[in-house]
Coordinates of C-alpha atoms in Angstrom, one line a residue:
X613 CA 49.2 -50.3 187.8
X614 CA 47.6 -48.9 184.6
X615 CA 50.4 -48.0 181.8
X616 CA 48.5 -44.9 181.2
X617 CA 50.3 -41.8 182.6
X618 CA 51.3 -38.3 181.7
X619 CA 54.4 -38.4 182.9
X620 CA 57.0 -36.1 180.8
X621 CA 60.5 -37.3 179.9
X622 CA 62.9 -35.1 180.2
X623 CA 61.5 -33.3 183.0
X624 CA 61.2 -29.4 182.2
X625 CA 62.2 -27.2 184.7
X626 CA 60.5 -26.8 187.1
X627 CA 58.0 -29.5 186.4
X628 CA 58.1 -32.2 188.9
X629 CA 56.1 -35.7 188.7
X630 CA 53.3 -36.7 190.8
X631 CA 50.4 -39.0 191.6
X632 CA 46.9 -37.8 191.1
X633 CA 46.2 -38.4 194.9
X634 CA 49.4 -35.7 195.6
X635 CA 47.5 -32.9 193.7
X636 CA 43.7 -33.3 195.4
X637 CA 41.7 -34.5 197.4
X638 CA 38.4 -36.7 197.5
X639 CA 35.5 -35.0 198.6
X640 CA 33.8 -37.3 201.5
X641 CA 31.2 -34.6 202.5
X642 CA 27.9 -36.8 203.0
X643 CA 24.4 -34.7 202.2
X644 CA 20.8 -36.2 202.9
X645 CA 18.4 -34.1 201.2
X646 CA 15.5 -32.2 202.5
X647 CA 12.5 -32.4 201.4
X648 CA 11.5 -29.3 199.9
X649 CA 14.8 -27.8 199.9
X650 CA 16.8 -25.7 197.2
X651 CA 20.1 -27.1 197.6
X652 CA 21.7 -27.4 193.9
X653 CA 22.2 -30.8 192.6
X654 CA 24.3 -32.7 189.8
X655 CA 23.7 -35.9 188.5
X656 CA 25.4 -37.4 185.1
X657 CA 22.8 -35.5 183.2
X658 CA 24.2 -32.2 184.3
X659 CA 27.3 -32.5 182.8
X660 CA 28.7 -32.1 179.2
X661 CA 29.6 -35.2 177.3
X662 CA 33.5 -34.5 176.5
X663 CA 33.7 -31.1 177.5
X664 CA 34.4 -29.2 181.0
X665 CA 31.4 -27.6 181.3
X666 CA 27.3 -28.2 183.0
X667 CA 24.3 -28.4 180.9
X668 CA 21.9 -28.1 183.6
X669 CA 21.1 -28.3 187.5
X670 CA 18.6 -29.7 189.4
X671 CA 17.6 -29.3 193.1
X672 CA 17.7 -31.5 196.1
X673 CA 13.9 -32.0 196.3
X674 CA 14.6 -33.8 193.0
X675 CA 16.3 -36.7 194.9
X676 CA 15.7 -38.7 198.0
X677 CA 19.3 -40.7 199.0
X678 CA 22.1 -39.4 200.3
X679 CA 24.3 -37.8 198.4
X680 CA 27.6 -35.3 198.3
X681 CA 28.3 -32.5 199.3
X682 CA 30.6 -30.2 197.2
X683 CA 32.0 -26.7 197.1
X684 CA 32.4 -23.9 194.6
X685 CA 35.7 -24.5 193.3
X686 CA 35.6 -28.3 193.8
X687 CA 35.9 -30.8 190.2
X688 CA 33.0 -32.6 189.9
X689 CA 34.0 -36.4 187.4
X690 CA 31.7 -39.2 186.6
X691 CA 33.1 -42.4 187.6
X692 CA 30.2 -44.5 185.5
X693 CA 31.4 -44.9 182.0
X694 CA 34.2 -42.6 182.3
X695 CA 34.9 -42.8 178.4
X696 CA 32.1 -40.2 178.2
X697 CA 34.5 -38.1 179.6
X698 CA 32.2 -35.9 182.0
X699 CA 33.7 -33.7 184.2
X700 CA 33.5 -29.4 184.8
X701 CA 34.4 -27.3 187.7
X702 CA 31.7 -26.1 189.9
X703 CA 31.3 -22.2 190.8
X704 CA 28.5 -22.8 193.4
X705 CA 27.7 -25.0 196.6
X706 CA 25.9 -28.1 196.0
X707 CA 25.3 -31.8 196.4
X708 CA 26.2 -34.8 193.0
X709 CA 25.0 -38.0 192.8
X710 CA 27.3 -40.9 194.1
X711 CA 28.0 -41.8 190.8
X712 CA 30.5 -38.7 190.4
X713 CA 33.6 -38.1 192.2
X714 CA 34.5 -34.8 193.4
X715 CA 37.6 -33.5 193.9
X716 CA 39.5 -30.6 196.0
X717 CA 42.6 -29.5 194.5
X718 CA 45.5 -29.0 197.1
X719 CA 48.2 -26.0 197.7
X720 CA 50.3 -26.1 194.8
X721 CA 47.7 -27.2 192.4
X722 CA 45.2 -24.6 190.8
X723 CA 41.7 -26.1 190.4
X724 CA 40.9 -24.4 186.8
X725 CA 43.8 -26.6 185.6
X726 CA 42.8 -29.9 187.5
X727 CA 39.7 -29.0 185.7
X728 CA 41.4 -29.5 182.5
X729 CA 43.3 -32.3 183.4
X730 CA 40.9 -34.9 184.0
X731 CA 39.9 -34.8 180.3
X732 CA 42.9 -35.2 179.0
X733 CA 43.6 -38.7 176.8
X734 CA 45.8 -40.2 179.0
X735 CA 43.6 -39.4 182.0
X736 CA 40.3 -41.0 180.6
X737 CA 42.4 -44.0 179.3
X738 CA 43.6 -44.8 182.9
X739 CA 39.9 -44.2 184.3
X740 CA 38.6 -46.4 181.8
X741 CA 41.5 -48.9 182.2
X742 CA 40.4 -49.6 186.0
X743 CA 36.2 -49.8 185.9
X744 CA 34.7 -52.9 187.0
X745 CA 31.5 -53.8 185.7
X746 CA 30.2 -55.1 182.6
X747 CA 26.8 -53.2 182.1
X748 CA 27.9 -50.2 184.5
X749 CA 31.4 -49.8 184.8
X750 CA 32.8 -47.2 187.3
X751 CA 36.5 -46.3 187.7
X752 CA 37.4 -45.3 191.5
X753 CA 39.0 -42.8 193.7
X754 CA 41.9 -45.8 194.9
X755 CA 42.3 -46.5 191.2
X756 CA 42.2 -42.6 189.8
X757 CA 44.7 -41.4 192.9
X758 CA 47.5 -43.7 191.2
X759 CA 47.3 -41.9 188.3
X760 CA 50.9 -40.8 187.3
X761 CA 51.5 -37.3 185.8
X762 CA 53.9 -34.5 185.7
X763 CA 52.7 -31.2 187.0
X764 CA 54.0 -27.5 186.1
X765 CA 54.9 -25.0 188.8
X766 CA 51.8 -23.3 190.0
X767 CA 52.2 -19.9 187.8
X768 CA 52.3 -21.8 184.3
X769 CA 49.2 -24.1 185.7
X770 CA 47.5 -20.8 185.8
X771 CA 48.6 -19.6 182.2
X772 CA 47.9 -23.1 180.9
X773 CA 44.1 -22.7 182.8
X774 CA 43.4 -19.1 181.1
X775 CA 44.7 -20.2 177.8
X776 CA 42.0 -23.5 177.6
X777 CA 39.7 -21.1 179.9
X778 CA 39.9 -18.5 176.7
X779 CA 39.1 -21.3 173.7
X780 CA 36.5 -22.6 175.9
X781 CA 34.4 -19.5 176.4
X782 CA 34.8 -19.0 172.9
X783 CA 33.5 -22.6 172.1
X784 CA 30.6 -21.6 174.7
X785 CA 29.5 -18.5 172.8
X786 CA 29.4 -20.2 169.5
X787 CA 27.0 -22.5 171.4
X788 CA 24.7 -19.8 172.6
X789 CA 24.9 -18.3 169.2
X790 CA 23.6 -21.6 167.5
X791 CA 21.2 -22.1 170.3
X792 CA 19.7 -18.2 169.9
X793 CA 19.6 -18.8 165.7
X794 CA 17.6 -22.4 166.5
X795 CA 15.1 -20.6 168.7
X796 CA 14.8 -17.5 166.1
X797 CA 14.6 -19.8 163.4
X798 CA 11.5 -21.4 164.9
X799 CA 9.2 -18.3 166.0
X800 CA 10.0 -17.3 162.4
X801 CA 8.8 -20.4 161.2
X802 CA 5.6 -20.4 163.1
X803 CA 5.2 -16.4 162.5
X804 CA 6.0 -16.2 158.8
X805 CA 4.3 -19.5 157.9
X806 CA 0.9 -18.5 159.3
X807 CA 1.3 -14.6 158.7
X808 CA 3.4 -14.4 155.8
X809 CA 4.7 -11.1 154.8
X810 CA 2.3 -9.1 153.7
X811 CA 0.6 -8.1 156.3
X812 CA -2.5 -9.9 155.2
X813 CA -6.0 -10.8 156.9
X814 CA -5.9 -14.3 157.4
X815 CA -7.8 -17.2 157.3
X816 CA -8.6 -20.3 159.0
X817 CA -7.6 -23.4 157.6
X818 CA -7.2 -27.2 157.8
X819 CA -3.4 -26.6 158.6
X820 CA -3.9 -23.6 160.6
X821 CA -4.5 -19.6 160.1
X822 CA -2.9 -18.3 156.9
X823 CA -2.8 -15.0 154.9
X824 CA -6.0 -14.9 152.7
X825 CA -4.3 -14.9 149.3
X826 CA -2.3 -18.8 150.3
X827 CA -4.0 -21.5 149.2
X828 CA -3.7 -25.0 150.6
X829 CA -2.8 -27.8 148.1
X830 CA -2.5 -31.3 148.4
X831 CA 1.3 -32.5 148.1
X832 CA 0.5 -35.1 145.4
X833 CA -1.2 -32.2 143.4
X834 CA 1.7 -30.3 143.4
X835 CA 4.6 -33.2 142.6
X836 CA 4.9 -37.2 142.0
X837 CA 5.2 -38.8 145.1
X838 CA 6.8 -42.1 145.5
X839 CA 9.4 -43.9 146.9
X840 CA 12.5 -46.3 146.4
X841 CA 13.8 -49.7 146.8
X842 CA 17.2 -51.3 147.7
X843 CA 18.5 -53.6 145.5
X844 CA 19.7 -56.9 146.7
X845 CA 23.3 -56.6 148.3
X846 CA 24.5 -60.0 146.9
X847 CA 24.2 -59.5 143.2
X848 CA 27.5 -57.3 142.7
X849 CA 26.0 -56.4 139.5
X850 CA 23.9 -54.1 141.1
X851 CA 26.6 -52.5 143.3
X852 CA 30.4 -52.9 142.0
X853 CA 31.1 -50.0 140.0
X854 CA 28.4 -48.0 140.5
X855 CA 28.1 -44.7 139.4
X856 CA 24.5 -43.7 140.2
X857 CA 23.9 -42.1 143.3
X858 CA 22.0 -43.8 146.2
X859 CA 20.9 -42.6 149.2
X860 CA 19.4 -44.3 152.3
X861 CA 17.7 -42.2 155.3
X862 CA 20.6 -41.1 157.0
X863 CA 21.3 -38.7 154.4
X864 CA 18.1 -36.9 155.7
X865 CA 19.9 -35.0 158.2
X866 CA 22.3 -33.5 155.7
X867 CA 19.0 -31.0 155.1
X868 CA 20.7 -30.0 151.1
X869 CA 22.2 -33.4 150.0
X870 CA 25.0 -32.2 147.8
X871 CA 26.8 -35.8 147.4
X872 CA 26.4 -39.4 147.7
X873 CA 27.9 -42.4 149.8
X874 CA 26.6 -45.2 147.9
X875 CA 26.5 -46.1 144.0
X876 CA 24.2 -48.3 142.1
X877 CA 24.6 -49.4 138.4
X878 CA 22.1 -48.7 135.4
X879 CA 21.9 -52.5 135.3
X880 CA 20.0 -52.0 139.5
X881 CA 18.1 -49.3 138.1
X882 CA 16.6 -51.2 135.2
X883 CA 15.8 -54.6 136.8
X884 CA 15.0 -53.1 140.5
X885 CA 12.8 -50.5 138.8
X886 CA 14.8 -47.4 140.9
X887 CA 13.3 -44.7 140.5
X888 CA 15.8 -41.5 139.3
X889 CA 14.9 -38.8 141.6
X890 CA 15.0 -35.3 139.9
X891 CA 17.5 -32.4 141.5
X892 CA 15.6 -30.1 143.7
X893 CA 12.8 -32.6 144.8
X894 CA 11.8 -32.9 148.5
X895 CA 12.9 -36.4 149.9
X896 CA 11.3 -37.6 153.7
X897 CA 11.8 -40.4 155.8
X898 CA 8.7 -42.6 156.1
X899 CA 10.8 -44.6 158.5
X900 CA 13.6 -44.7 160.9
X901 CA 15.4 -44.4 164.2
X902 CA 16.0 -41.7 166.7
X903 CA 15.2 -38.7 165.2
X904 CA 14.9 -39.8 161.4
X905 CA 11.8 -40.6 160.7
X906 CA 9.7 -37.5 159.8
X907 CA 12.4 -35.6 158.6
X908 CA 13.2 -33.7 155.2
X909 CA 15.7 -32.8 152.8
X910 CA 16.2 -31.3 149.1
X911 CA 18.2 -33.2 146.9
X912 CA 20.8 -31.2 144.8
X913 CA 21.5 -34.4 142.6
X914 CA 19.7 -36.8 140.3
X915 CA 19.8 -39.7 142.6
X916 CA 17.8 -43.0 143.6
X917 CA 17.1 -43.6 146.9
X918 CA 15.9 -46.6 149.3
X919 CA 12.9 -47.5 150.5
X920 CA 13.2 -46.3 153.5
X921 CA 12.8 -42.4 151.9
X922 CA 9.8 -40.9 150.0
X923 CA 10.4 -38.2 147.2
X924 CA 8.5 -35.2 145.9
X925 CA 9.4 -34.4 142.5
X926 CA 7.7 -30.9 141.7
X927 CA 6.3 -30.3 138.3
X928 CA 4.1 -27.3 139.4
X929 CA 5.6 -24.0 138.6
X930 CA 4.0 -22.2 141.2
X931 CA 6.1 -24.2 143.8
X932 CA 9.6 -23.2 145.2
X933 CA 10.8 -26.8 146.8
X934 CA 13.1 -25.0 149.5
X935 CA 10.1 -23.5 150.8
X936 CA 8.1 -26.6 151.0
X937 CA 11.5 -27.8 152.9
X938 CA 11.1 -25.8 155.6
X939 CA 7.6 -25.8 155.7
X940 CA 7.5 -29.6 156.7
X941 CA 10.3 -28.8 159.5
X942 CA 6.9 -27.2 161.0
X943 CA 5.1 -30.7 160.5
X944 CA 7.6 -32.8 162.0
X945 CA 6.2 -33.9 165.1
X946 CA 2.7 -33.9 163.6
X947 CA 4.5 -36.6 161.1
X948 CA 5.8 -38.5 163.5
X949 CA 3.0 -38.6 165.5
X950 CA 0.8 -40.1 162.7
X951 CA 3.3 -42.7 162.1
X952 CA 3.2 -43.6 165.5
X953 CA -0.3 -43.4 166.1
X954 CA -2.7 -43.1 163.6
X955 CA -1.4 -43.7 159.7
X956 CA -1.7 -46.2 157.8
X957 CA 1.4 -48.0 159.0
X958 CA 1.8 -48.3 162.3
X959 CA 5.5 -47.0 162.8
X960 CA 5.6 -45.0 159.4
X961 CA 4.0 -42.8 156.9
X962 CA 3.6 -43.7 153.2
X963 CA 3.4 -42.4 150.3
X964 CA -0.6 -42.9 149.8
X965 CA -0.8 -40.6 153.1
X966 CA 1.8 -38.5 151.5
X967 CA 0.0 -37.2 148.3
X968 CA -2.9 -36.1 150.9
X969 CA -0.5 -34.0 153.2
X970 CA -1.8 -30.2 152.7
X971 CA 0.6 -27.7 151.8
X972 CA 0.5 -23.6 151.8
X973 CA 1.2 -21.9 148.7
X974 CA 1.5 -18.2 148.9
X975 CA 3.0 -16.4 145.5
X976 CA 6.0 -17.5 144.4
X977 CA 7.7 -14.4 144.8
X978 CA 6.3 -14.7 148.5
X979 CA 8.1 -18.2 149.0
X980 CA 11.1 -17.6 147.4
X981 CA 11.1 -14.6 150.3
X982 CA 10.7 -17.0 153.0
X983 CA 13.0 -19.0 151.7
X984 CA 15.4 -16.6 152.1
X985 CA 15.0 -15.8 154.9
X986 CA 15.6 -19.0 156.8
X987 CA 18.4 -19.7 154.6
X988 CA 19.9 -16.4 156.0
X989 CA 19.6 -18.2 159.4
X990 CA 20.4 -21.6 158.4
X991 CA 24.2 -20.1 156.9
X992 CA 24.6 -18.4 160.1
X993 CA 24.0 -21.5 162.1
X994 CA 26.0 -23.4 160.1
X995 CA 28.5 -21.1 160.1
X996 CA 28.7 -21.1 164.0
X997 CA 28.8 -24.9 163.9
X998 CA 31.9 -24.5 161.8
X999 CA 33.8 -22.5 163.7
X1000 CA 32.6 -24.3 167.1
X1001 CA 34.0 -27.4 165.7
X1002 CA 37.0 -25.6 164.5
X1003 CA 37.1 -24.4 168.1
X1004 CA 36.9 -27.5 169.8
X1005 CA 40.1 -29.1 167.5
X1006 CA 42.0 -26.1 168.6
X1007 CA 41.1 -27.0 172.4
X1008 CA 41.9 -30.9 172.0
X1009 CA 44.8 -29.4 170.5
X1010 CA 45.9 -27.1 172.8
X1011 CA 44.8 -29.6 175.7
X1012 CA 47.3 -32.1 174.6
X1013 CA 50.3 -29.8 173.8
X1014 CA 50.4 -27.8 176.8
X1015 CA 49.6 -30.6 179.0
X1016 CA 52.4 -32.6 177.5
X1017 CA 54.8 -29.8 177.3
X1018 CA 55.0 -30.1 173.8
X1019 CA 53.7 -26.3 173.6
X1020 CA 55.2 -24.2 176.1
X1021 CA 53.0 -21.1 178.1
X1022 CA 55.5 -18.5 176.5
X1023 CA 55.9 -20.1 172.7
X1024 CA 51.9 -19.0 172.7
X1025 CA 52.8 -15.1 174.0
X1026 CA 52.3 -15.9 178.0
X1027 CA 55.2 -15.0 180.0
X1028 CA 55.1 -17.5 183.4

């Protein structure tokens, strides 16, 4: 038997010890998909990771083999790699993957309470400890039904579920703000970087339509372009006690870089000929894994960089660096396609290519206005991200505190 449990000692008044199999049943109803059918289908990819929510759904026309049929109110839990914490309460009838277990709450157990219970650390730890298979670890109903827990009385379950649901809705509201702001920013980028702000007639250029007064200039004529390197790690004189910021390509995702995680010594700068990149320079990831390649950022500090980053240190007074940053966001897919398919080096960009990269140049005043518009949206998005992170921390804290009776609903202003 697993050592992980959610038993409370001493027992709060009205709370009782149970096995998980005492409070819910596994749904075993089988369903054979019909060609062209429209019954909702839930696969593991449709369950949010680490949060009790859905992130989409398919239809039975997407699948062929027999699946599990569930009803609205049932709880779906991903048994494959349970450490991913995939589980949510369905508010619709449908069918689900065989890598998902469906639970149906018994009398005396509130379904929404159960939907939060399966996200408790103790339940997840129990599930992880009962998996089998190395490449595809799965838990099972016979193992999960033996999980031991202390269950509050039904009225308190409902109050706990209500509190956690309120926080969950607030988290989801912030996610909608983030998504809406992202979509608005993308639409505005296309509009403002092709039409500008002055309602001017447009002209066709090598990078698409733009206002007649705008120029198209190669990046190399606006800035010094180069890349960095990595001093030998084995040479302690290059790293030990270093005070000069040094960036690798992972920092590109910060968008506006205000600090470094690593530092090199003056000796490393001198002997390895590291460029000192000035503040307000553009950094571009010229190689990288995942989403790194093709991304850009502005450094707000003087820094050195590694060989996976290029820099554009602007010397033209007519350029607003942040405007170029926002333009580079629109070239992300194009840069990745060039790097992987038609650039000078397979799977990478080169400084030679970047020097020839065409950049739109409106008046400095218009650049500043456009940059300010995007920055306002960026600030709004960052505020929503921070607020969402705070709410997620609150959710995790309340989930633990309420499920273990360390905090009671009446202490939060709810009467039972």
